[in-house]
mmCIF file with all atom_site columns, C-alpha atoms in Angstrom:
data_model
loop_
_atom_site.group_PDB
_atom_site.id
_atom_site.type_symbol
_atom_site.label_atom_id
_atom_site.label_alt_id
_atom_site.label_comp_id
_atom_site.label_asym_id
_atom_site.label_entity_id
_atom_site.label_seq_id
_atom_site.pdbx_PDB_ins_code
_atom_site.Cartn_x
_atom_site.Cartn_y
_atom_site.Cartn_z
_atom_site.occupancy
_atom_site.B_iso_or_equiv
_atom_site.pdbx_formal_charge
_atom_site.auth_seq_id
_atom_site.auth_comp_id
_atom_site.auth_asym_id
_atom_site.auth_atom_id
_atom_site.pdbx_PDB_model_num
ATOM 1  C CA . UNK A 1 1  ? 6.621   -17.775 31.652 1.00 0.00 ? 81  UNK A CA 1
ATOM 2  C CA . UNK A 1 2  ? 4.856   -14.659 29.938 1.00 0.00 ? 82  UNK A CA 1
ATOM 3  C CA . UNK A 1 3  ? 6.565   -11.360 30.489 1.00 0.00 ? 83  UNK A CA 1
ATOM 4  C CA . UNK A 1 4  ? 3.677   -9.563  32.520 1.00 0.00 ? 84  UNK A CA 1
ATOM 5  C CA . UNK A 1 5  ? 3.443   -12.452 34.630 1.00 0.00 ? 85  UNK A CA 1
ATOM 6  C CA . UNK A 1 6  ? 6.774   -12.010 36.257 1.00 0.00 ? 86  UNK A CA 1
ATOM 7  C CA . UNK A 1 7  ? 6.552   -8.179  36.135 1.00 0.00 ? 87  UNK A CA 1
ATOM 8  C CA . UNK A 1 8  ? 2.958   -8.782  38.015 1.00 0.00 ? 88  UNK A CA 1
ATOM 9  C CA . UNK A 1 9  ? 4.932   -11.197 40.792 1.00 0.00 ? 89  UNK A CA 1
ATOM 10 C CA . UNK A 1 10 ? 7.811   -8.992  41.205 1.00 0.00 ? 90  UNK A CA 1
ATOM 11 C CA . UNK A 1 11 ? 4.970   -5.674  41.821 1.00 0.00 ? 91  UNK A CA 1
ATOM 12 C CA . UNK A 1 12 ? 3.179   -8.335  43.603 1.00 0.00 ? 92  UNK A CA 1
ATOM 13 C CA . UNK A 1 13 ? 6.101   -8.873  46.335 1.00 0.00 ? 93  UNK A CA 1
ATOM 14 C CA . UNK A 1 14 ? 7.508   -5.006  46.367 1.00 0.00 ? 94  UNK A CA 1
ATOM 15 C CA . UNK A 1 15 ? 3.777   -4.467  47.352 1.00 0.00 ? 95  UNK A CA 1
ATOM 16 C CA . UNK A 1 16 ? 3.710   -7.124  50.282 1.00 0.00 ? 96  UNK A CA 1
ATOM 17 C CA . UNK A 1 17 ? 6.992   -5.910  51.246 1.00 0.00 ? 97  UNK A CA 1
ATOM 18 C CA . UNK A 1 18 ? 6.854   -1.929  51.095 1.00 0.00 ? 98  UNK A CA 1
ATOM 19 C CA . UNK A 1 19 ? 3.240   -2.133  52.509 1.00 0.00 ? 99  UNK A CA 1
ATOM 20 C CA . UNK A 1 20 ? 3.809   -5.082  54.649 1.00 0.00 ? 100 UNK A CA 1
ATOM 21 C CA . UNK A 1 21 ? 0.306   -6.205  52.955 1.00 0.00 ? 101 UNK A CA 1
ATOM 22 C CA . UNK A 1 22 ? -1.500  -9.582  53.556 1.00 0.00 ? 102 UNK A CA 1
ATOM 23 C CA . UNK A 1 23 ? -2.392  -11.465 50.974 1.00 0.00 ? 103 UNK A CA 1
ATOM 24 C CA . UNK A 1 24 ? -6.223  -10.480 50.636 1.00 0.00 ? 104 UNK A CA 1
ATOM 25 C CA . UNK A 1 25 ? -4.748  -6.315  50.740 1.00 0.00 ? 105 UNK A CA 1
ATOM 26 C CA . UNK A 1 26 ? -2.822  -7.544  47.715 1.00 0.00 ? 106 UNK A CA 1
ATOM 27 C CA . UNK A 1 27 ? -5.135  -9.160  45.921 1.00 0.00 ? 107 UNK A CA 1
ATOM 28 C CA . UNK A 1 28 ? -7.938  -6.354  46.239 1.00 0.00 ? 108 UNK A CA 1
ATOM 29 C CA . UNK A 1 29 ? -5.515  -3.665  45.195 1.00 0.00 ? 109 UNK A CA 1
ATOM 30 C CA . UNK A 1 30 ? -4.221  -5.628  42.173 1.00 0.00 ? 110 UNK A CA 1
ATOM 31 C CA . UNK A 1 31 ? -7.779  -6.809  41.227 1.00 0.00 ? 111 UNK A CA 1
ATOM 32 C CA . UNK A 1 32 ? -6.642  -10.585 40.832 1.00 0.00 ? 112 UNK A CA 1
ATOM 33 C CA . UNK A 1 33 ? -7.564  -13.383 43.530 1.00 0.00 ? 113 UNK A CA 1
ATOM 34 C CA . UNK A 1 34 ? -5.464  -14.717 47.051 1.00 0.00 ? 114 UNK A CA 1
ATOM 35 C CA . UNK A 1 35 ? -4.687  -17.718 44.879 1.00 0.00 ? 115 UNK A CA 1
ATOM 36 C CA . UNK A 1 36 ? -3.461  -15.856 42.273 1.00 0.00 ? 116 UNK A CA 1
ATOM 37 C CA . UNK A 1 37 ? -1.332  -13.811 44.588 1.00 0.00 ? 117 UNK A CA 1
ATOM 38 C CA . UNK A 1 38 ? -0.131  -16.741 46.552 1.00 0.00 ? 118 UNK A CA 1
ATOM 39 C CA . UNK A 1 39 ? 1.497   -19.049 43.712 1.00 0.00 ? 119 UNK A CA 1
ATOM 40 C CA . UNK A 1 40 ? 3.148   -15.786 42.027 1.00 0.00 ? 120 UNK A CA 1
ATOM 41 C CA . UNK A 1 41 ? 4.810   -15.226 45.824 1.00 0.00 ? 121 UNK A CA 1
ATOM 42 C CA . UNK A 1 42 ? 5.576   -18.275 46.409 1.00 0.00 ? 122 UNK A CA 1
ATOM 43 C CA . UNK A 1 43 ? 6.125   -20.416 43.080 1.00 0.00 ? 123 UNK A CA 1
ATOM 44 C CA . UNK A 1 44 ? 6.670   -18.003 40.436 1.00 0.00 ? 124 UNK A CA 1
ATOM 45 C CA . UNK A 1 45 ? 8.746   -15.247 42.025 1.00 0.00 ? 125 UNK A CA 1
ATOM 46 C CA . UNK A 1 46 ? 11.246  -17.700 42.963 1.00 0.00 ? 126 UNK A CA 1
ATOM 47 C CA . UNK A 1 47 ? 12.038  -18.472 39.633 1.00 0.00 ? 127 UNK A CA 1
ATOM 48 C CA . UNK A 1 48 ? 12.056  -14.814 38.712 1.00 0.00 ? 128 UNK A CA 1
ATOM 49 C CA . UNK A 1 49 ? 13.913  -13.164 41.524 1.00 0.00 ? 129 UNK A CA 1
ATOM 50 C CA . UNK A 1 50 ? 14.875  -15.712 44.759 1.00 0.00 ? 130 UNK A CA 1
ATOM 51 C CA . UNK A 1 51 ? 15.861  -13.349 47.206 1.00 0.00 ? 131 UNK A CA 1
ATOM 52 C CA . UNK A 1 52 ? 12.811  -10.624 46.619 1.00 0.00 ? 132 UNK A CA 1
ATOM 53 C CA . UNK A 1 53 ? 10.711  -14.043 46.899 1.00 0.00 ? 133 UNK A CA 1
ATOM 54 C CA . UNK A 1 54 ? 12.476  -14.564 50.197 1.00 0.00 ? 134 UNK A CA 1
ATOM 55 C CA . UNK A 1 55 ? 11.613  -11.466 51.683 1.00 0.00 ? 135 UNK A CA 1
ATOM 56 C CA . UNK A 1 56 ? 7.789   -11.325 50.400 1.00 0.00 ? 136 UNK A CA 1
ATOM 57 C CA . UNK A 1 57 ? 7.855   -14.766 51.943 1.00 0.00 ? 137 UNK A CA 1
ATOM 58 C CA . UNK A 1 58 ? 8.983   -13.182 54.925 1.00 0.00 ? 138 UNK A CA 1
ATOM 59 C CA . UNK A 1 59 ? 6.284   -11.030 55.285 1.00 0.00 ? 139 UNK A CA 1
ATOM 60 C CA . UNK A 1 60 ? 3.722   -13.151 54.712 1.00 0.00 ? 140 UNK A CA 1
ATOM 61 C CA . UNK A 1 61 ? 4.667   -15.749 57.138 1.00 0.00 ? 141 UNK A CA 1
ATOM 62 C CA . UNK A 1 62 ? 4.328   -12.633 59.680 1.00 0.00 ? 142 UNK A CA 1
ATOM 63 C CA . UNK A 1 63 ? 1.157   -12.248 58.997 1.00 0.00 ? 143 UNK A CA 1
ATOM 64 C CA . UNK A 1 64 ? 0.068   -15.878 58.844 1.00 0.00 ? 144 UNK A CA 1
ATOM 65 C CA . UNK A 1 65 ? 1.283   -16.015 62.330 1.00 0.00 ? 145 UNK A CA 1
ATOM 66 C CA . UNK A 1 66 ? -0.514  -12.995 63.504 1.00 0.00 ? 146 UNK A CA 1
ATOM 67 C CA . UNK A 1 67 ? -3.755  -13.710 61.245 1.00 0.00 ? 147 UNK A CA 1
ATOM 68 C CA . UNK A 1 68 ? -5.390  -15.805 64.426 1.00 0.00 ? 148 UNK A CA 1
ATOM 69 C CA . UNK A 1 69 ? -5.011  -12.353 66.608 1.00 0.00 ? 149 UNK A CA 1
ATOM 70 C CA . UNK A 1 70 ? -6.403  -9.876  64.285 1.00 0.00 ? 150 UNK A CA 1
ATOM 71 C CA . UNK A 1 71 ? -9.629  -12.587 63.671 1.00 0.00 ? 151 UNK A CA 1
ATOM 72 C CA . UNK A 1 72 ? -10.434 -12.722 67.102 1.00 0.00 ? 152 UNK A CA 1
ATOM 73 C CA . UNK A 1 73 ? -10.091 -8.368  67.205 1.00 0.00 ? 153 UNK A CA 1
ATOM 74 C CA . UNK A 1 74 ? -12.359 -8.304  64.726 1.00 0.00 ? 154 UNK A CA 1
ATOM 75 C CA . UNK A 1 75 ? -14.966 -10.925 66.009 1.00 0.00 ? 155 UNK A CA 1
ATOM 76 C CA . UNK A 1 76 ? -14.947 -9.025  68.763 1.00 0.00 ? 156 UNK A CA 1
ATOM 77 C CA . UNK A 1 77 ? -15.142 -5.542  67.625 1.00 0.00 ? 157 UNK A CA 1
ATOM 78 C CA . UNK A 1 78 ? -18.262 -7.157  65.446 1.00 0.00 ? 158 UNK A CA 1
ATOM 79 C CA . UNK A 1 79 ? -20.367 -8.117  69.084 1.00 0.00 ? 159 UNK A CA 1
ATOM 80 C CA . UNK A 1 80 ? -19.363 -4.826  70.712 1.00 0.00 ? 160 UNK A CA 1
ATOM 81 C CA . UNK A 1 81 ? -21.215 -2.869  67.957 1.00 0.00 ? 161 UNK A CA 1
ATOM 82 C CA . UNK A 1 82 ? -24.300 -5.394  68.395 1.00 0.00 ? 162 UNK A CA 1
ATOM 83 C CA . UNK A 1 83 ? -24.945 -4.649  71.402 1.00 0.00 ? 163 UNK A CA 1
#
C-alpha cells in the first residue's frame, strides 16, 4: 500500500474519532467519497494500525445505529418549514 494512503486512513480515523464524525462529515471535509472513507476505516486501517481501526470502527457503528433517528429529525424538520 502507497504511503499517503495509510497516512490518509490513519487522518481519516483520528477525524471520526476526535470529531465523532459520520462517514459523509468525513468524506466532505477530506474531499474524497463515503466509499472511499469506508474501505480505508474498515479494510485498510486495519492493516495499518488495528486498534485505531477499532476505535474509528467504534464510532461509526454509533452512528449507524443512531442514523435511523437523526433521518426521521430531519424529515421532519423538512415538513415543519413547508408549512
Amino acid at each position: 500500500m502507497k504511503d499517503y494512503i495509510e497516512e490518509r486512513a490513519i487522518g481519516i480515523a483520528g477525524y471520526i474519532i476526535d470529531h465523532n464524525a459520520t462517514v459523509r462529515q468525513t468524506a466532505k471535509a477530506f474531499g474524497i467519497s463515503k466509499s472511499t472513507v469506508h474501505k480505508d476505516v474498515t479494510e485498510r486501517l486495519m492493516q495499518v494500525n488495528p486498534s485505531l481501526a477499532k476505535q474509528a470502527r467504534k464510532v461509526l457503528d454509533i452512528n449507524k445505529s443512531e442514523r435511523h433517528i437523526r433521518g426521521g429529525l430531519a424529515t421532519r424538520e423538512k415538513y415543519l418549514h413547508q408549512h
